[in-house]
mmCIF file of C-alpha atoms in Angstrom:
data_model
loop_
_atom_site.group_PDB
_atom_site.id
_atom_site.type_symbol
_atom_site.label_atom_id
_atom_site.label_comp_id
_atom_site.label_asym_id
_atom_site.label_seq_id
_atom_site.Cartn_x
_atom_site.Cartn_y
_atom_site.Cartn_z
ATOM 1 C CA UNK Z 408 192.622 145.179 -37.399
ATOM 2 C CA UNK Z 409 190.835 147.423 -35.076
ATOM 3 C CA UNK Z 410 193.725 147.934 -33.308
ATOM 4 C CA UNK Z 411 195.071 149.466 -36.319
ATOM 5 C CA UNK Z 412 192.208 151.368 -37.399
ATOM 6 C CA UNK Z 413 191.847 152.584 -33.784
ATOM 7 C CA UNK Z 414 196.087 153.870 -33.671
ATOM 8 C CA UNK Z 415 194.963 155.368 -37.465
ATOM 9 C CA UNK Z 416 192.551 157.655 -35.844
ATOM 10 C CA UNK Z 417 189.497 156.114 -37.043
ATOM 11 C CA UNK Z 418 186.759 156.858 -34.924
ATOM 12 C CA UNK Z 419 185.180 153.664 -32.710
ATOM 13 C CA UNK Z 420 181.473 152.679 -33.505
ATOM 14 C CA UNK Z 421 178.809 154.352 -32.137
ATOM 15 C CA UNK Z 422 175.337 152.603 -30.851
ATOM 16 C CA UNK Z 423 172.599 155.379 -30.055
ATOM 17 C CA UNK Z 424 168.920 155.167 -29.122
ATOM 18 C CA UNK Z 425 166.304 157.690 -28.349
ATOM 19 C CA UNK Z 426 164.494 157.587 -24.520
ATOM 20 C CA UNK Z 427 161.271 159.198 -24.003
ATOM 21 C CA UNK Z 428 161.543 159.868 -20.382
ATOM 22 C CA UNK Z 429 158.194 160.567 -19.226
ATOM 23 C CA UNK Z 430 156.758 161.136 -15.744
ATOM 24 C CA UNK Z 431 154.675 157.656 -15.916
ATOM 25 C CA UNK Z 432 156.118 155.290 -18.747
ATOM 26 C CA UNK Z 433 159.037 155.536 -20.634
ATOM 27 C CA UNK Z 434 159.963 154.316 -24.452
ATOM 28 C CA UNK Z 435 163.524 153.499 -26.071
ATOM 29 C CA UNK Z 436 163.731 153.561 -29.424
ATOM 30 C CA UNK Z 437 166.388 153.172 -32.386
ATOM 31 C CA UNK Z 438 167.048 153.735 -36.012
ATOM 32 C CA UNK Z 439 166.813 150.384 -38.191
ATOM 33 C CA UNK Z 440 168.995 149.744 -40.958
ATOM 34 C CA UNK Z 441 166.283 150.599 -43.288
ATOM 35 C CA UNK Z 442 166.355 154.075 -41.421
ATOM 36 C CA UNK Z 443 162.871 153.761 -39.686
ATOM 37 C CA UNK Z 444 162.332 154.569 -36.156
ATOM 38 C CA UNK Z 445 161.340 151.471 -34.198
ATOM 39 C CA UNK Z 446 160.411 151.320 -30.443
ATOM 40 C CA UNK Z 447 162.240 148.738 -28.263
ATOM 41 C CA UNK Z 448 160.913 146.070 -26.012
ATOM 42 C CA UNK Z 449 162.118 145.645 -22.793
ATOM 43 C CA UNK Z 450 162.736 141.982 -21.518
ATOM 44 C CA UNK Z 451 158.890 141.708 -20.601
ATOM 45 C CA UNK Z 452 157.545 142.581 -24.229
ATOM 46 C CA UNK Z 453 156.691 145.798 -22.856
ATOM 47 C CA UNK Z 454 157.638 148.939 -25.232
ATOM 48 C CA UNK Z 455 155.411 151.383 -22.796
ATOM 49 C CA UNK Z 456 157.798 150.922 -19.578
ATOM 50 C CA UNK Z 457 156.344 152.473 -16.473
ATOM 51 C CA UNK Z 458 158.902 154.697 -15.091
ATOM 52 C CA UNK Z 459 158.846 152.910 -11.706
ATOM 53 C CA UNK Z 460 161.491 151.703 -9.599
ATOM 54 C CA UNK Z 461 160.873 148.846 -6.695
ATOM 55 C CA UNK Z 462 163.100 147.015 -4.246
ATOM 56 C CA UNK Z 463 162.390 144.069 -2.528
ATOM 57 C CA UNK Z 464 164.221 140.907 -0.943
ATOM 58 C CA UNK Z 465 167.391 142.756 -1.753
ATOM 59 C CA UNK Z 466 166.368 142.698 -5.688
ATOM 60 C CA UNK Z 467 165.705 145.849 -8.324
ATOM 61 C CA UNK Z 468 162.782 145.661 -10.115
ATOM 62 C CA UNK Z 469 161.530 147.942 -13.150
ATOM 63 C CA UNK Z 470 158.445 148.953 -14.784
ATOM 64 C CA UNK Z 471 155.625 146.447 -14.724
ATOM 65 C CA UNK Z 472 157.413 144.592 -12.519
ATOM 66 C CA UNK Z 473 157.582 147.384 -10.026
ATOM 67 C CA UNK Z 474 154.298 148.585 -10.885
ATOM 68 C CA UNK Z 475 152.955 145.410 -9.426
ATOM 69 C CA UNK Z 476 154.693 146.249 -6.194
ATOM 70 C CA UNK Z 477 152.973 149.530 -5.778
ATOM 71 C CA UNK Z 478 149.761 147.698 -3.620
ATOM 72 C CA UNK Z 479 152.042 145.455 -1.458
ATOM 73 C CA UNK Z 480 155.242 147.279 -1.222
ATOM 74 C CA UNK Z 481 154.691 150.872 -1.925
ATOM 75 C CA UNK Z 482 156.689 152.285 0.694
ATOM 76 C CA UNK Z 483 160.027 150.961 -1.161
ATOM 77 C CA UNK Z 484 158.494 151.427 -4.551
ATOM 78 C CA UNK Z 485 159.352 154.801 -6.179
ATOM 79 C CA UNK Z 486 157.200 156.283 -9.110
ATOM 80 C CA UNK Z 487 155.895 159.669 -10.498
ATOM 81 C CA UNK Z 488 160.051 161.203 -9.884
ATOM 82 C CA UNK Z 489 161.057 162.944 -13.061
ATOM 83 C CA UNK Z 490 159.681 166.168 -12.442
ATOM 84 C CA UNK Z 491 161.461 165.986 -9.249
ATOM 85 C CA UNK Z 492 164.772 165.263 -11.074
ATOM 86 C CA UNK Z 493 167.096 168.364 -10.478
ATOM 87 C CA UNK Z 494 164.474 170.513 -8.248
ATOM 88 C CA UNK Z 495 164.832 171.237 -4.731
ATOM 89 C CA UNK Z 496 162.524 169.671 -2.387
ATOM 90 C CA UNK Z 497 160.911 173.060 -1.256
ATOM 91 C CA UNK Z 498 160.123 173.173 -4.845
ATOM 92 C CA UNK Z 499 158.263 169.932 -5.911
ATOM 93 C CA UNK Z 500 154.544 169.065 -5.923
ATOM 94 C CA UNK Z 501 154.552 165.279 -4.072
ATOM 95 C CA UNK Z 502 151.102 164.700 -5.094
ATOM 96 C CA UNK Z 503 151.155 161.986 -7.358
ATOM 97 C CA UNK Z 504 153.620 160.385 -4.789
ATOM 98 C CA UNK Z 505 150.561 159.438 -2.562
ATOM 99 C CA UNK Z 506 150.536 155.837 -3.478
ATOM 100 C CA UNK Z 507 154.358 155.092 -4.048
ATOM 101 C CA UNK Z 508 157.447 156.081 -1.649
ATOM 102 C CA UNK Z 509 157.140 159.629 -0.260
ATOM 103 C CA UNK Z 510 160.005 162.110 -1.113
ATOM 104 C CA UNK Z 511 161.809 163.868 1.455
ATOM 105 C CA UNK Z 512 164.427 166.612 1.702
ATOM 106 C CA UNK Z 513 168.358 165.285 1.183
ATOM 107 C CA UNK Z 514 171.209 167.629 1.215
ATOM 108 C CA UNK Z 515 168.890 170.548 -1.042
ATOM 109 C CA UNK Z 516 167.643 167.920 -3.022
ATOM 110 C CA UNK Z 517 165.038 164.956 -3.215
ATOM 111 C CA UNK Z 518 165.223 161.670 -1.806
ATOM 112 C CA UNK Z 519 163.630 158.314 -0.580
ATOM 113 C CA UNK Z 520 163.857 155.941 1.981
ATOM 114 C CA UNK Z 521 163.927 152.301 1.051
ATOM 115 C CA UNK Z 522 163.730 149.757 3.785
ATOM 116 C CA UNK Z 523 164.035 146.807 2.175
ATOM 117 C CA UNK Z 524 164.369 143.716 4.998
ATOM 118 C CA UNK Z 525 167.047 142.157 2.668
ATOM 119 C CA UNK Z 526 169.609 145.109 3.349
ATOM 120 C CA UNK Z 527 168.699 145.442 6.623
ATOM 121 C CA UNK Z 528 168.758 149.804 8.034
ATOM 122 C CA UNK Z 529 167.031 151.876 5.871
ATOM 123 C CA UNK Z 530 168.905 153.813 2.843
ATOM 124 C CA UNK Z 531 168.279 156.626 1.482
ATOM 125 C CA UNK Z 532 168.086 157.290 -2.455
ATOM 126 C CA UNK Z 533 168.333 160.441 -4.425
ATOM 127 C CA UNK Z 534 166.193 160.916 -7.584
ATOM 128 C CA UNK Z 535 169.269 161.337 -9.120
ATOM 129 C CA UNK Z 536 170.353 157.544 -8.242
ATOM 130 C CA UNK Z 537 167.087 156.186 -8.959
ATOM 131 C CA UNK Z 538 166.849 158.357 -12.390
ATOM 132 C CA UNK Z 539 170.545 157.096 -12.875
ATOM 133 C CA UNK Z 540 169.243 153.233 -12.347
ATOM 134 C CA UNK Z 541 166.054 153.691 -14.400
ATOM 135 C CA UNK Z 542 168.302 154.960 -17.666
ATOM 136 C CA UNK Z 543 170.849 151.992 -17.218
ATOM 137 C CA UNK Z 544 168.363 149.468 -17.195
ATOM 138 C CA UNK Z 545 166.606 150.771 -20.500
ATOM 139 C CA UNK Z 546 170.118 150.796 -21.765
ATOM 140 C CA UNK Z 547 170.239 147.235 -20.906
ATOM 141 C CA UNK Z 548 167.063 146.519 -22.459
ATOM 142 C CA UNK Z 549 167.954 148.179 -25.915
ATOM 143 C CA UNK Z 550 171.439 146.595 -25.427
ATOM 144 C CA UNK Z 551 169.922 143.161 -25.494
ATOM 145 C CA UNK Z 552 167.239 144.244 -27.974
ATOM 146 C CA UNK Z 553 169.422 145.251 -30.691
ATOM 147 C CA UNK Z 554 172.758 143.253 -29.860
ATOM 148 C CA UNK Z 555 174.730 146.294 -29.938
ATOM 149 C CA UNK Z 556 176.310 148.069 -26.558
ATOM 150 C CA UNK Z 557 174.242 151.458 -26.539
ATOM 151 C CA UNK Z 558 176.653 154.278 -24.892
ATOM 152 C CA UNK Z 559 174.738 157.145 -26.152
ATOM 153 C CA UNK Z 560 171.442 158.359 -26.108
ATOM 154 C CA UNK Z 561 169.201 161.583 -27.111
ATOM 155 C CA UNK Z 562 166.375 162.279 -24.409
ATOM 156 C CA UNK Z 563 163.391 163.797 -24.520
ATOM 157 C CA UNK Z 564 162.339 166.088 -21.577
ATOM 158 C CA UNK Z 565 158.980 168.368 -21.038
ATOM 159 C CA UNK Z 566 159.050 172.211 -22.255
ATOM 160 C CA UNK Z 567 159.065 173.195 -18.511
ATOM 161 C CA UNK Z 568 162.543 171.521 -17.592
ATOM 162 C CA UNK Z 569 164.754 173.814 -15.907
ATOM 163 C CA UNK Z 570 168.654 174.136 -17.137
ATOM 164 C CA UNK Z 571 169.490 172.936 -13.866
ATOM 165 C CA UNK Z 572 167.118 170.058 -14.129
ATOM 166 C CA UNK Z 573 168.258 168.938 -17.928
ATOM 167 C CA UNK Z 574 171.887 169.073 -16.360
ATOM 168 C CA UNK Z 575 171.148 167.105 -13.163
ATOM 169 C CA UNK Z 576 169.520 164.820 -16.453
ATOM 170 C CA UNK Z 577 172.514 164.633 -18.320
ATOM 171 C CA UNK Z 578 174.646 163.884 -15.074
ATOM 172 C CA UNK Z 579 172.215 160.950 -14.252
ATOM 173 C CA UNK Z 580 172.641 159.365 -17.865
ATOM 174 C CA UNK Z 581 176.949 159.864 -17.553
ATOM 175 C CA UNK Z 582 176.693 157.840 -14.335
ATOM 176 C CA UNK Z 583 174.341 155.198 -15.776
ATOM 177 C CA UNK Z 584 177.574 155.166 -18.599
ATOM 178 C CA UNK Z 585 175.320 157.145 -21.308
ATOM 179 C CA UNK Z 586 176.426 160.057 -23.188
ATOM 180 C CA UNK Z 587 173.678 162.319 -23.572
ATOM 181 C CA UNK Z 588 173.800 163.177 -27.546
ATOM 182 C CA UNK Z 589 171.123 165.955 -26.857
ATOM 183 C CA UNK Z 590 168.152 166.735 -24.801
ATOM 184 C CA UNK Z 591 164.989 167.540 -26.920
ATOM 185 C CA UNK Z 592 161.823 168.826 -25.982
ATOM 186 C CA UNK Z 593 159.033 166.334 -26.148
ATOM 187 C CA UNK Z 594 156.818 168.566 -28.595
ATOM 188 C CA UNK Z 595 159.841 168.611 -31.027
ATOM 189 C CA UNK Z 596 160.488 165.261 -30.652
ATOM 190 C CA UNK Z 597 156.621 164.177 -31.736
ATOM 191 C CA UNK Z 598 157.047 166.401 -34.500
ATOM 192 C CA UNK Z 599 160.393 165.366 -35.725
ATOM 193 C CA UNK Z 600 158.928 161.813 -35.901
ATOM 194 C CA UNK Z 601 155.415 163.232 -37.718
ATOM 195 C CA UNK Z 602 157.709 164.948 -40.259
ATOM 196 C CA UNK Z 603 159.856 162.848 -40.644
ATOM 197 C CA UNK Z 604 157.341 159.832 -42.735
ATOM 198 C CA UNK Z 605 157.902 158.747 -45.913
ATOM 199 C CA UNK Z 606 154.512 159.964 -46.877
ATOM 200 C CA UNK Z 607 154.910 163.724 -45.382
ATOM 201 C CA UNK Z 608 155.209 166.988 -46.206
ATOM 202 C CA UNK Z 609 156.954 169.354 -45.007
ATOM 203 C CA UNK Z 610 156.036 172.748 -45.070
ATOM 204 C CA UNK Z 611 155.612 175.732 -42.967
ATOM 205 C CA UNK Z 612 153.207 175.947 -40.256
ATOM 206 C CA UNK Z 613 151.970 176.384 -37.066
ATOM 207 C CA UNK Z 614 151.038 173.139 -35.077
ATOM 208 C CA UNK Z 615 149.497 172.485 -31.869
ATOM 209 C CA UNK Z 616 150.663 169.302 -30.134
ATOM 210 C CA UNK Z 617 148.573 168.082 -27.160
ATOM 211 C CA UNK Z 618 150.279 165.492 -24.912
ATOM 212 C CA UNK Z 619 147.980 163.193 -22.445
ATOM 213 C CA UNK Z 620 149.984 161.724 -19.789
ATOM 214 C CA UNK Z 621 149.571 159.781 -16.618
ATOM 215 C CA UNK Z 622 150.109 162.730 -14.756
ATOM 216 C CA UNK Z 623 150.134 165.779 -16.428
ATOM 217 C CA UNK Z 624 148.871 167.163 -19.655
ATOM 218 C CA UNK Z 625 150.471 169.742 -21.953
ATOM 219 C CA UNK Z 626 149.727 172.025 -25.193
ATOM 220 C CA UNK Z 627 152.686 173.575 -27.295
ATOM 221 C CA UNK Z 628 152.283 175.703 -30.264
ATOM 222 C CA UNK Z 629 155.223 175.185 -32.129
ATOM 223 C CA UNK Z 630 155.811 177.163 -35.663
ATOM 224 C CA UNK Z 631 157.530 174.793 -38.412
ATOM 225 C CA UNK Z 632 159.747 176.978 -40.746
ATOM 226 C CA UNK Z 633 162.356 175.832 -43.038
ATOM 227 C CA UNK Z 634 162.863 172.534 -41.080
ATOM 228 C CA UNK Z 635 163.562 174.677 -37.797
ATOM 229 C CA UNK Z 636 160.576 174.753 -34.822
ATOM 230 C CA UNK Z 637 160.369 177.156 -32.671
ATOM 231 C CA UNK Z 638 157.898 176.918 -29.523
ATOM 232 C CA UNK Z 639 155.660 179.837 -29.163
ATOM 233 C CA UNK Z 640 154.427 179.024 -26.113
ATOM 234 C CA UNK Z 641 153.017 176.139 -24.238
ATOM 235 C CA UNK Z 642 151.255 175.186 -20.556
ATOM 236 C CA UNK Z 643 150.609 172.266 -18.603
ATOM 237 C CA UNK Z 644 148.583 170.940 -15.683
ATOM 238 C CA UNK Z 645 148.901 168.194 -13.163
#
């Protein structure tokens, strides 16, 4: 029958989730069938993932898991990344990279060596892989969350994000086998979700949003009108 459906023209089910990509933690969320926004836990229970990568013993490890490696095994543990995500290495701030693997320069982009005893030499891994690796495992963990294959995805980034950087982004996602559905500001995206309760309303206006994070924190001013927001302007600091 799908078969038939398929040679018909009928277009194949979709499975999409939202990914709040942030410098420190990430969140995957999706749409329930009562149309309410839910965030997704990962395999450990966790639905605040930190956006860490470790290897060790020839094995992957993600978020808490990895986070745990960052006293022992730091030097093959990789953390803080996204802002390097699509920059040149003559352009990036390393930091917050003090206590985690230290980027270097690869072929006009950034990298990190991982010398993991299990593999034996040294590699070296682009922020692009390990942004690639992050996105298919949180993939995975919606996957097995909802019982539906995810292949699509719409991702927040910060206001700052280059259109180099959202492409090098959207490349990442394609090779983790996620179409990027759209890339969305992360101001937009927290007021898309205030807006969007049962109990709101919606009107014009002019709204500050102040985001905390682990590593940076940012203010947008963002003017509601007609169900369209515009950002007026906005600044951050590490």
């Amino acid at each position: 029958m799908a078969a038939q459906e398929n040679a018909q023209g009928a277009q194949p089910e979709r499975h999409a989730i939202g990914i709040s990509f942030g410098n420190s933690n990430s969140s995957i969320a999706y749409t329930t069938v009562e149309d309410k926004a839910e965030v997704i836990a990962n395999e450990d229970g966790d639905r605040q993932i930190p956006s860490i990568i470790s290897y060790i013993d020839g094995e992957e490890y993600v978020g808490n898991q990895a986070k745990s490696q960052l006293i022992r095994n730091k030097d093959n543990t990789v953390a803080y990344f996204r802002d390097f995500v699509g920059q040149e290495f003559k352009s990036i701030d390393p930091t917050h990279s003090h206590a985690s693997a230290h980027p270097k320069a690869h072929e006009n982009t950034v990298a990190f060596t991982i010398k993991d005893k299990a593999e034996g030499d040294a590699s070296t891994v682009t922020v692009s892989k390990i942004t690639s690796r992050l996105i298919k495992r949180l993939v995975a963990s919606a996957t097995d969350f909802t019982g539906k294959q995810v292949d699509s995805a719409v991702i927040t980034v910060p206001t700052n994000f280059t259109e180099h950087q959202k492409q090098a982004l959207t490349a990442a996602a394609k090779e983790a086998g996620l179409e990027v559905l759209q890339l969305i500001n992360e101001p937009i995206a927290a007021l898309l979700a205030y807006d969007g309760r049962p109990d709101a309303k919606v009107s014009d206006k002019i709204v500050v949003v102040a985001d905390f994070g682990g590593t940076r924190s940012d203010v947008t001013v963002v003017a509601s009108r007609g169900g369209m927001y515009t950002i007026l302007a906005t600044s951050h600091d590490y």
